[in-house]
C-alpha positions as CSV (number, residue, x, y, z in Angstrom):
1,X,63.7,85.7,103.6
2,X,66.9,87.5,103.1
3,X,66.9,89.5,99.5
4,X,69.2,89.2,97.3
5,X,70.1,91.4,94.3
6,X,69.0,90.3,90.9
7,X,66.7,91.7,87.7
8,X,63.2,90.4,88.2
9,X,62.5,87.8,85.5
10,X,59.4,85.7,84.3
11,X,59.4,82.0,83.6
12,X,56.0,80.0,82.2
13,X,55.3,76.4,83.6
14,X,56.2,75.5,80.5
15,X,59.6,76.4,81.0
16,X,59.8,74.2,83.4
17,X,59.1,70.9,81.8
18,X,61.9,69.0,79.8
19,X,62.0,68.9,76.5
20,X,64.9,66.6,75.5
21,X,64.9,68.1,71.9
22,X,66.8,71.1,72.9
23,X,68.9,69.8,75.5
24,X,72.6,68.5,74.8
25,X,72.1,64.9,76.6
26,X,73.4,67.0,79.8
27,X,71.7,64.5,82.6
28,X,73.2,61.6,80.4
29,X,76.7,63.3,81.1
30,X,77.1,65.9,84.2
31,X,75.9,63.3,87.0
32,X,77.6,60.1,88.6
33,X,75.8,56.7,89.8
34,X,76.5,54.1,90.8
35,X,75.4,50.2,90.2
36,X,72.7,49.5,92.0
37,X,68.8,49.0,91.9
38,X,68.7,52.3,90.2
39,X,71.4,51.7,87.4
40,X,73.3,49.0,85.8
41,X,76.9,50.0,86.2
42,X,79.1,53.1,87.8
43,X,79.5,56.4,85.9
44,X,81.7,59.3,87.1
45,X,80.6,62.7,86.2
46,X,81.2,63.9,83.3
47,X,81.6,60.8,81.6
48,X,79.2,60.3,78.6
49,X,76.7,57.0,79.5
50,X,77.4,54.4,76.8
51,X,73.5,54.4,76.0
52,X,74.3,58.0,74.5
53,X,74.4,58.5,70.9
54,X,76.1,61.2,68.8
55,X,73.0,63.1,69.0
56,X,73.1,63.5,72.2
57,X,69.5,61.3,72.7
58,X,69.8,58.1,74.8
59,X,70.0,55.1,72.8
60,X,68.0,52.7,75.0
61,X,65.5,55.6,76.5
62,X,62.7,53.2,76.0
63,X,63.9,50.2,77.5
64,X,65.3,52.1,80.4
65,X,63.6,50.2,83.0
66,X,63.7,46.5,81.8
67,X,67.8,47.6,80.7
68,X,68.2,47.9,84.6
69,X,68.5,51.9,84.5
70,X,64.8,53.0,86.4
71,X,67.1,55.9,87.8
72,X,67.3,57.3,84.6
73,X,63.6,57.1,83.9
74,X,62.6,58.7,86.8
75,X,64.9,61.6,86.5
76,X,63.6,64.9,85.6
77,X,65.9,68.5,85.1
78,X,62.5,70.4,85.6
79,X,63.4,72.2,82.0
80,X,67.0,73.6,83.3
81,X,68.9,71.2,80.8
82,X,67.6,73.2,77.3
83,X,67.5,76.1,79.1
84,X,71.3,75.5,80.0
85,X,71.9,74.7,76.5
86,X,70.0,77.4,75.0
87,X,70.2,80.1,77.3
88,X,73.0,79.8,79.5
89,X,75.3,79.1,77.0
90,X,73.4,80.3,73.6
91,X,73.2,77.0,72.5
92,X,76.9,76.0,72.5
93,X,77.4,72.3,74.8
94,X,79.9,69.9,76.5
95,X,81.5,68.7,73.2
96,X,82.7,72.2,72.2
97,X,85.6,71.5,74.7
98,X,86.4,71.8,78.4
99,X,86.1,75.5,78.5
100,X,82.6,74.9,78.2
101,X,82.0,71.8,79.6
102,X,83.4,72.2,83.0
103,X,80.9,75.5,83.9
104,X,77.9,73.8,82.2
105,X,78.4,70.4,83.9
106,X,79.1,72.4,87.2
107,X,76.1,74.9,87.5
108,X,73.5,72.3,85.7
109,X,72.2,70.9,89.2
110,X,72.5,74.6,90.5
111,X,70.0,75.4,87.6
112,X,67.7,72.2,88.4
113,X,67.4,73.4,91.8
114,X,66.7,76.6,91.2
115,X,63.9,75.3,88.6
116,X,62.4,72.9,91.2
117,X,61.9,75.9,93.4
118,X,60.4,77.6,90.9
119,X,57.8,74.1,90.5
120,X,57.1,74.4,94.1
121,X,56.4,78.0,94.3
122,X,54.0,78.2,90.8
123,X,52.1,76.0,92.8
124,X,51.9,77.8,95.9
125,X,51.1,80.5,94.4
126,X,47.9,78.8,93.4
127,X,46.4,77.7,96.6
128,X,43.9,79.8,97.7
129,X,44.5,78.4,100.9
130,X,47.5,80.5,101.5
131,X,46.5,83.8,99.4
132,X,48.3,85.6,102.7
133,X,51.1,84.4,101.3
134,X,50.7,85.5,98.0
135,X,52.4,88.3,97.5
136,X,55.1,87.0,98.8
137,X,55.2,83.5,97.5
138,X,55.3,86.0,93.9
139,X,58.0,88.1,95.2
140,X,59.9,84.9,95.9
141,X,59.9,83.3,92.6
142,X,60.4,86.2,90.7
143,X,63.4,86.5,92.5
144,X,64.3,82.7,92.0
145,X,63.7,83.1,88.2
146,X,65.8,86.0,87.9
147,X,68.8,83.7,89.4
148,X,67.7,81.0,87.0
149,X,68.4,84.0,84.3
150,X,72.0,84.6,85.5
151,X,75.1,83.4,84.1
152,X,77.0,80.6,84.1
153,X,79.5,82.3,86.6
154,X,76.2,83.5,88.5
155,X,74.8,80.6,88.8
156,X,78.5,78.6,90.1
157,X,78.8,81.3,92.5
158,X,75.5,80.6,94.2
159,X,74.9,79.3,97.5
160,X,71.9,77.2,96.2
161,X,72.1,75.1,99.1
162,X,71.5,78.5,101.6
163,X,69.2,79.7,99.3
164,X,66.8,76.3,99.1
165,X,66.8,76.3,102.8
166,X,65.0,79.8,102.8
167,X,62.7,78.9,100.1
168,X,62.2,75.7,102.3
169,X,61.2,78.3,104.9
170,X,58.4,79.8,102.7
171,X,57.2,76.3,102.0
172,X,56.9,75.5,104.8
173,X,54.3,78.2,106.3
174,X,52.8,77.3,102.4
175,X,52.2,74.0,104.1
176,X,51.0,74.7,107.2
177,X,48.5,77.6,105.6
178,X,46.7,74.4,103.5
179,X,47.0,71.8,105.8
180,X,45.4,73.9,108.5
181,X,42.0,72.3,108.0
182,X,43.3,69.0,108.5
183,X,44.3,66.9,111.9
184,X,46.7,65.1,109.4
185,X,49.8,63.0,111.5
186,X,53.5,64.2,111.4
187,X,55.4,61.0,109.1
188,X,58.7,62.5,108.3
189,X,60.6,59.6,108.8
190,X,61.0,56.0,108.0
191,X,58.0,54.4,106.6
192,X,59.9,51.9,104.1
193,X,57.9,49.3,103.2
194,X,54.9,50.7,105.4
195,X,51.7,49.0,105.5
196,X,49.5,52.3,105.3
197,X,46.8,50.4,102.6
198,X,43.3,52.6,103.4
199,X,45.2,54.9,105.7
200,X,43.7,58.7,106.4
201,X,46.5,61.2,105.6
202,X,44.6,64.1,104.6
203,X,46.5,67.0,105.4
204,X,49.9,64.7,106.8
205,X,52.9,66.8,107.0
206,X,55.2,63.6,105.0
207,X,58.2,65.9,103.6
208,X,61.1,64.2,103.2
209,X,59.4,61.3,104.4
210,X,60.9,57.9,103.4
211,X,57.9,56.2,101.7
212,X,59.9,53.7,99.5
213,X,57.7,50.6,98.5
214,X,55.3,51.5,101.2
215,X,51.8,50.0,100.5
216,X,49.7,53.2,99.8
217,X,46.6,51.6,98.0
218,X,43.4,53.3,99.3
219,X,45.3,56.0,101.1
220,X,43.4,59.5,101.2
221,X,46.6,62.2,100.3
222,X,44.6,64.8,99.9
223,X,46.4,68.4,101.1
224,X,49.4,66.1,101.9
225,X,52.7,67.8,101.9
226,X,54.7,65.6,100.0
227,X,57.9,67.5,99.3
228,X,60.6,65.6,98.6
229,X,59.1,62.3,99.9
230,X,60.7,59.4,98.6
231,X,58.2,57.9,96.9
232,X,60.3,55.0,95.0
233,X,58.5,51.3,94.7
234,X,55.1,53.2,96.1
235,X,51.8,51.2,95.2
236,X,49.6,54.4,94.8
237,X,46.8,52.2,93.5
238,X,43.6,53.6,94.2
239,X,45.0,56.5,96.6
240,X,43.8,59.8,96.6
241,X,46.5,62.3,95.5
242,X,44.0,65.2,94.9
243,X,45.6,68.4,96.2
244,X,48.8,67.1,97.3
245,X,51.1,69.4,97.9
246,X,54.3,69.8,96.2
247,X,54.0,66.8,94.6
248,X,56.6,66.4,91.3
249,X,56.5,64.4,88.2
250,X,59.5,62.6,89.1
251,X,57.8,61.2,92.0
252,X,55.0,59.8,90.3
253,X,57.0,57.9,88.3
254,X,58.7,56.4,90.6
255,X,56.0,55.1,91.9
256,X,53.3,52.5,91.0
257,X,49.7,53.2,90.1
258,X,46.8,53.0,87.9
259,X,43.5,54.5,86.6
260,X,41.9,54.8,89.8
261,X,44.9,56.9,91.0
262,X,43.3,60.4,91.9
263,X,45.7,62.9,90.3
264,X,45.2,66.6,90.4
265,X,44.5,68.3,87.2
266,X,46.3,71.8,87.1
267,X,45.4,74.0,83.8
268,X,48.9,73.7,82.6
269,X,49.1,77.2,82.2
270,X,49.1,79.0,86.3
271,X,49.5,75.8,87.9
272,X,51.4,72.4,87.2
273,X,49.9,70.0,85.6
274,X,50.7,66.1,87.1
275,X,50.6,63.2,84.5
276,X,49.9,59.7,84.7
277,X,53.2,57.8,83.9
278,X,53.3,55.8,81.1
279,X,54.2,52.5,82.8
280,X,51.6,52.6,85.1
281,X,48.7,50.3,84.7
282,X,46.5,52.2,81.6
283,X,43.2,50.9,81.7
284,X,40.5,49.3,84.5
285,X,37.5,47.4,84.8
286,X,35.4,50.6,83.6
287,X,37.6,51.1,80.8
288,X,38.6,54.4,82.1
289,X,40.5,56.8,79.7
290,X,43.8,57.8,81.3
291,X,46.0,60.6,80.9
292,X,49.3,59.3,80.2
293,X,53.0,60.6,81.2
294,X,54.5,60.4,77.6
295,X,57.8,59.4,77.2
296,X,60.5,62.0,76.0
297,X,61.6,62.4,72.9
298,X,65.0,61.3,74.5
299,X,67.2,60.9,77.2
């Protein structure tokens, strides 16, 4: 990986969960959509939602999904919107006026970027699997969370884009390190809507994979590399998710699942912690006690 010139900072996992509280409402402003499955009507960028309210929380945040907005539910910032709002710009926002607005709105998904990388490499950093990639899996996100700590202009001037691909790289040889063990199948394509109920993927290299609404009930995941598979409309009923890899929040819930739904528990300090989303199914036959996704604070 090339190196690039920056401070070396620190960053907890912590740090990289939202916490709507100390935000400014920016994933309710900075981004477009568009009507579709995902959202009820079109939104350019920049352009407050009309579910915001003057404080900046979303008005209908827990209704989202019978309201027609699931896009909005499923979104996560990885913690880069209050650290935007805190940090970045020491804790000034969008409604101070354009001269403050246009660089926050323009280096926020720059930020969740670089925090996503910083998700990913935590937990590589924690398979023992690839302890030869260790030291530099460390020297790697210290240098990611030292971009994280730049400036606004920094952070616009990035090529975060260049810079994903070469922590892609490291990933990558991440993956390969854990999944060594495993004969799992190459599925890094279209599987939309695939019947893979029961399947053995232990070990399956699935990045980027397109997984949406694909029956996954019974599956074995285990040491899957699910980076940036698209797991929306998944029935992960029953599968094994223990020890997936690069698995994120985000994708859980947009999936489907339940109690029997095998999720890895990290210690929430070294390594991410996954939670069961809230509007999954919360109980089973055995009355199991779930661990649920709770809801933000706002949106």
């Amino acid at each position: 990986m090339a190196r690039l010139a920056c401070t070396v900072a620190s960053i907890d996992v912590s740090d990289l969960r939202a916490d709507c509280s100390r935000c400014s409402g920016l994933c309710c402003v900075a981004p477009s959509f568009t009507a579709s499955a995902d959202f009820a009507f079109d939104k350019p960028a920049g352009r407050p939602c009309r579910h915001l309210g003057a404080d900046t929380h979303c008005g209908i945040h827990r209704d989202l999904r019978p309201r027609g907005m699931p896009g909005c539910a499923v979104f996560d910032c990885f913690g880069a919107g209050q650290r935007l709002t805190q940090v970045t710009f020491a804790g000034r926002d969008w409604r101070d006026g354009p001269e403050v607005a246009e660089p926050m709105f323009a280096v926020f998904p720059v930020l969740r970027q670089l925090h996503e990388m910083l998700w990913y490499m935590t937990e590589a950093a924690a398979r023992p699997e690839a302890a030869a990639l260790h030291a530099e899996v460390g020297r790697t996100r210290a240098q990611t969370a030292a971009l994280a700590a730049g400036s606004a202009r920094e952070l616009e001037a990035l090529d975060v884009h260049w810079y994903r691909r070469e922590v892609g790289e490291l990933l990558g040889r991440v993956s390969e390190a854990v999944r060594s063990g495993w004969p799992g199948p190459q599925h890094r394509g279209d599987l939309v809507g695939a019947d893979l109920r029961g399947a053995d993927l232990r070990g399956a290299a699935l990045r980027g994979a397109y997984l949406i609404q694909a029956d996954l009930r019974g599956a074995d995941l285990r040491d899957a590399d699910l980076l940036g598979a698209d797991l929306r409309g998944a029935d992960l009923r029953s599968a094994d998710l223990r020890g997936s890899l690069f698995l994120t929040q985000p994708q859980l819930d947009a999936a489907s699942g339940d109690a029997t739904t095998g999720l890895t528990e990290g210690d929430g300090a070294a390594a991410p912690t996954l939670l069961r989303p809230g509007h999954w199914i919360r109980t089973d036959a055995t009355g199991l006690r779930l661990r649920v996704h709770p809801e933000p604070s706002s949106g």
